[in-house]
Amino acid sequence: MSRFLPAAAALVLFALSLYTAQKSYVAIIGLRKYEERSERAAKHSETAARELHKSRATQASSATAIALTLASSLAIFSSVLLGWPSVSTSAYVLPPLNIAAILAAFIHNQNFWKAKAKVPFVGGFNEAIEKSKEIRQLMVPMALGWGLVGLLGWIDG
């Protein structure tokens, strides 16, 4: 019975990750609206080029951590559903991996966006900044959730 506890926690993490992925998608789309303008500025300014690269990198790191959480939580849930005996092994290995990925993405994202101010009359860009903040806030319960999955896997082990 206890092997279902990590799977239930993983299912909740999957739902949270799906919600976070939707927020990430909206943020990326919002930033892409300014991509052409940013690329033109990057041709004339090294600072603009660096900022464009950093902006893309922060969105990619968040999206990667979210994708890893989606795949990992689905793997744990599916292994219980299919009756695979490797649930406890997955519950040992995947939580630290996901916590590390989420933490790295959180720090990367935080370091870039904390210094960005909202720009007057540029609503889409400001919305993207807000969505990035929301994504960071959602990463905290995601990391805590992986801690719970690890703990439940350890208890189950």
Short mmCIF file of C-alpha atoms in Angstrom, two decimals:
data_model
loop_
_atom_site.label_atom_id
_atom_site.label_comp_id
_atom_site.label_asym_id
_atom_site.label_seq_id
_atom_site.Cartn_x
_atom_site.Cartn_y
_atom_site.Cartn_z
CA MET A 1 0.00 0.00 0.00
CA SER A 2 2.79 2.40 0.89
CA ARG A 3 4.21 2.25 -2.64
CA PHE A 4 1.16 4.20 -3.74
CA LEU A 5 2.09 7.17 -1.53
CA PRO A 6 5.10 8.22 -3.66
CA ALA A 7 2.92 7.74 -6.75
CA ALA A 8 0.15 9.92 -5.32
CA ALA A 9 2.67 12.63 -4.44
CA ALA A 10 4.16 12.31 -7.94
CA LEU A 11 0.70 12.75 -9.46
CA VAL A 12 0.20 15.98 -7.50
CA LEU A 13 3.66 17.11 -8.67
CA PHE A 14 2.69 16.31 -12.26
CA ALA A 15 -0.39 18.55 -11.96
CA LEU A 16 1.63 21.36 -10.36
CA SER A 17 4.31 21.02 -13.04
CA LEU A 18 1.71 21.14 -15.80
CA TYR A 19 0.32 24.36 -14.31
CA THR A 20 3.85 25.80 -14.03
CA ALA A 21 4.58 24.75 -17.63
CA GLN A 22 1.53 26.72 -18.77
CA LYS A 23 2.82 29.81 -16.92
CA SER A 24 6.25 29.29 -18.47
CA TYR A 25 4.71 29.06 -21.94
CA VAL A 26 2.85 32.33 -21.44
CA ALA A 27 6.06 34.03 -20.22
CA ILE A 28 8.07 32.75 -23.19
CA ILE A 29 5.39 33.85 -25.67
CA GLY A 30 5.29 37.28 -24.00
CA LEU A 31 9.05 37.66 -24.30
CA ARG A 32 9.07 36.39 -27.90
CA LYS A 33 6.92 39.37 -28.89
CA TYR A 34 9.97 41.54 -28.20
CA GLU A 35 12.47 39.13 -29.73
CA GLU A 36 12.81 40.87 -33.10
CA ARG A 37 13.27 44.26 -31.48
CA SER A 38 15.79 42.77 -29.06
CA GLU A 39 17.73 41.08 -31.85
CA ARG A 40 17.99 44.37 -33.74
CA ALA A 41 19.25 46.09 -30.60
CA ALA A 42 21.71 43.23 -30.03
CA LYS A 43 23.31 43.90 -33.41
CA HIS A 44 24.27 47.38 -32.20
CA SER A 45 24.87 46.81 -28.52
CA GLU A 46 26.92 44.19 -26.73
CA THR A 47 24.88 44.80 -23.58
CA ALA A 48 21.61 44.19 -25.45
CA ALA A 49 23.05 41.00 -26.94
CA ARG A 50 24.12 39.79 -23.49
CA GLU A 51 20.68 40.57 -22.02
CA LEU A 52 18.92 38.77 -24.86
CA HIS A 53 21.10 35.70 -24.33
CA LYS A 54 20.53 35.75 -20.56
CA SER A 55 16.78 36.15 -21.02
CA ARG A 56 16.66 33.13 -23.31
CA ALA A 57 18.88 31.12 -20.97
CA THR A 58 16.70 31.81 -17.90
CA GLN A 59 13.57 30.76 -19.74
CA ALA A 60 15.32 27.62 -21.01
CA SER A 61 16.57 26.65 -17.54
CA SER A 62 13.09 27.03 -16.05
CA ALA A 63 11.48 25.10 -18.91
CA THR A 64 14.07 22.32 -18.56
CA ALA A 65 13.48 21.94 -14.81
CA ILE A 66 9.72 21.90 -15.36
CA ALA A 67 10.02 19.32 -18.17
CA LEU A 68 12.23 17.12 -15.96
CA THR A 69 9.63 17.28 -13.17
CA LEU A 70 6.85 16.42 -15.60
CA ALA A 71 8.74 13.42 -16.98
CA SER A 72 9.96 12.20 -13.59
CA SER A 73 6.60 12.46 -11.84
CA LEU A 74 4.94 10.68 -14.75
CA ALA A 75 7.60 7.94 -14.60
CA ILE A 76 7.02 7.32 -10.90
CA PHE A 77 3.25 7.35 -11.24
CA SER A 78 3.32 5.09 -14.29
CA SER A 79 5.64 2.59 -12.64
CA VAL A 80 3.10 2.05 -9.86
CA LEU A 81 0.22 1.91 -12.32
CA LEU A 82 2.05 -0.71 -14.40
CA GLY A 83 3.18 -2.65 -11.34
CA TRP A 84 6.90 -2.20 -11.94
CA PRO A 85 9.00 -3.02 -8.89
CA SER A 86 11.38 -0.09 -9.45
CA VAL A 87 9.15 2.49 -7.75
CA SER A 88 11.32 2.78 -4.66
CA THR A 89 14.50 3.02 -6.77
CA SER A 90 12.95 5.84 -8.79
CA ALA A 91 11.79 7.51 -5.60
CA TYR A 92 15.42 7.50 -4.36
CA VAL A 93 17.07 8.73 -7.57
CA LEU A 94 14.61 11.17 -9.10
CA PRO A 95 13.87 13.48 -6.14
CA PRO A 96 17.45 14.72 -5.60
CA LEU A 97 17.89 15.13 -9.35
CA ASN A 98 14.70 17.20 -9.61
CA ILE A 99 15.44 19.25 -6.50
CA ALA A 100 18.87 20.12 -7.91
CA ALA A 101 17.41 21.07 -11.31
CA ILE A 102 14.66 23.18 -9.74
CA LEU A 103 17.08 24.89 -7.37
CA ALA A 104 19.52 25.67 -10.19
CA ALA A 105 16.73 27.07 -12.38
CA PHE A 106 15.31 29.06 -9.46
CA ILE A 107 18.68 30.68 -8.67
CA HIS A 108 19.43 31.32 -12.35
CA ASN A 109 16.02 32.86 -12.91
CA GLN A 110 16.14 34.89 -9.68
CA ASN A 111 19.58 36.33 -10.40
CA PHE A 112 18.50 37.57 -13.82
CA TRP A 113 14.98 38.85 -13.18
CA LYS A 114 15.42 40.44 -9.74
CA ALA A 115 17.24 43.40 -11.29
CA LYS A 116 14.67 43.95 -14.06
CA ALA A 117 12.27 46.81 -13.67
CA LYS A 118 8.91 47.02 -15.35
CA VAL A 119 8.94 49.14 -18.46
CA PRO A 120 6.16 51.74 -18.91
CA PHE A 121 3.90 51.16 -21.93
CA VAL A 122 5.32 47.68 -22.58
CA GLY A 123 2.59 45.52 -21.08
CA GLY A 124 3.63 42.20 -22.63
CA PHE A 125 7.18 42.50 -21.32
CA ASN A 126 5.92 43.44 -17.86
CA GLU A 127 3.54 40.47 -17.93
CA ALA A 128 6.47 38.20 -18.81
CA ILE A 129 8.39 39.56 -15.80
CA GLU A 130 5.38 38.79 -13.58
CA LYS A 131 4.98 35.29 -15.03
CA SER A 132 8.68 34.64 -14.39
CA LYS A 133 8.13 35.66 -10.78
CA GLU A 134 5.13 33.33 -10.54
CA ILE A 135 7.20 30.49 -12.00
CA ARG A 136 9.86 31.03 -9.34
CA GLN A 137 7.19 31.00 -6.64
CA LEU A 138 5.79 27.72 -8.00
CA MET A 139 9.25 26.15 -8.02
CA VAL A 140 9.31 26.22 -4.20
CA PRO A 141 6.39 23.79 -3.71
CA MET A 142 7.74 21.70 -6.61
CA ALA A 143 11.07 21.25 -4.81
CA LEU A 144 9.30 20.55 -1.50
CA GLY A 145 7.10 18.03 -3.29
CA TRP A 146 10.17 16.20 -4.53
CA GLY A 147 11.45 16.13 -0.97
CA LEU A 148 8.17 14.48 0.04
CA VAL A 149 8.39 11.93 -2.79
CA GLY A 150 11.95 11.11 -1.69
CA LEU A 151 10.87 10.72 1.93
CA LEU A 152 7.92 8.52 1.00
CA GLY A 153 10.19 6.45 -1.25
CA TRP A 154 12.65 6.05 1.60
CA ILE A 155 9.87 4.96 3.97
CA ASP A 156 8.58 2.57 1.30
CA GLY A 157 12.12 1.25 0.58
#
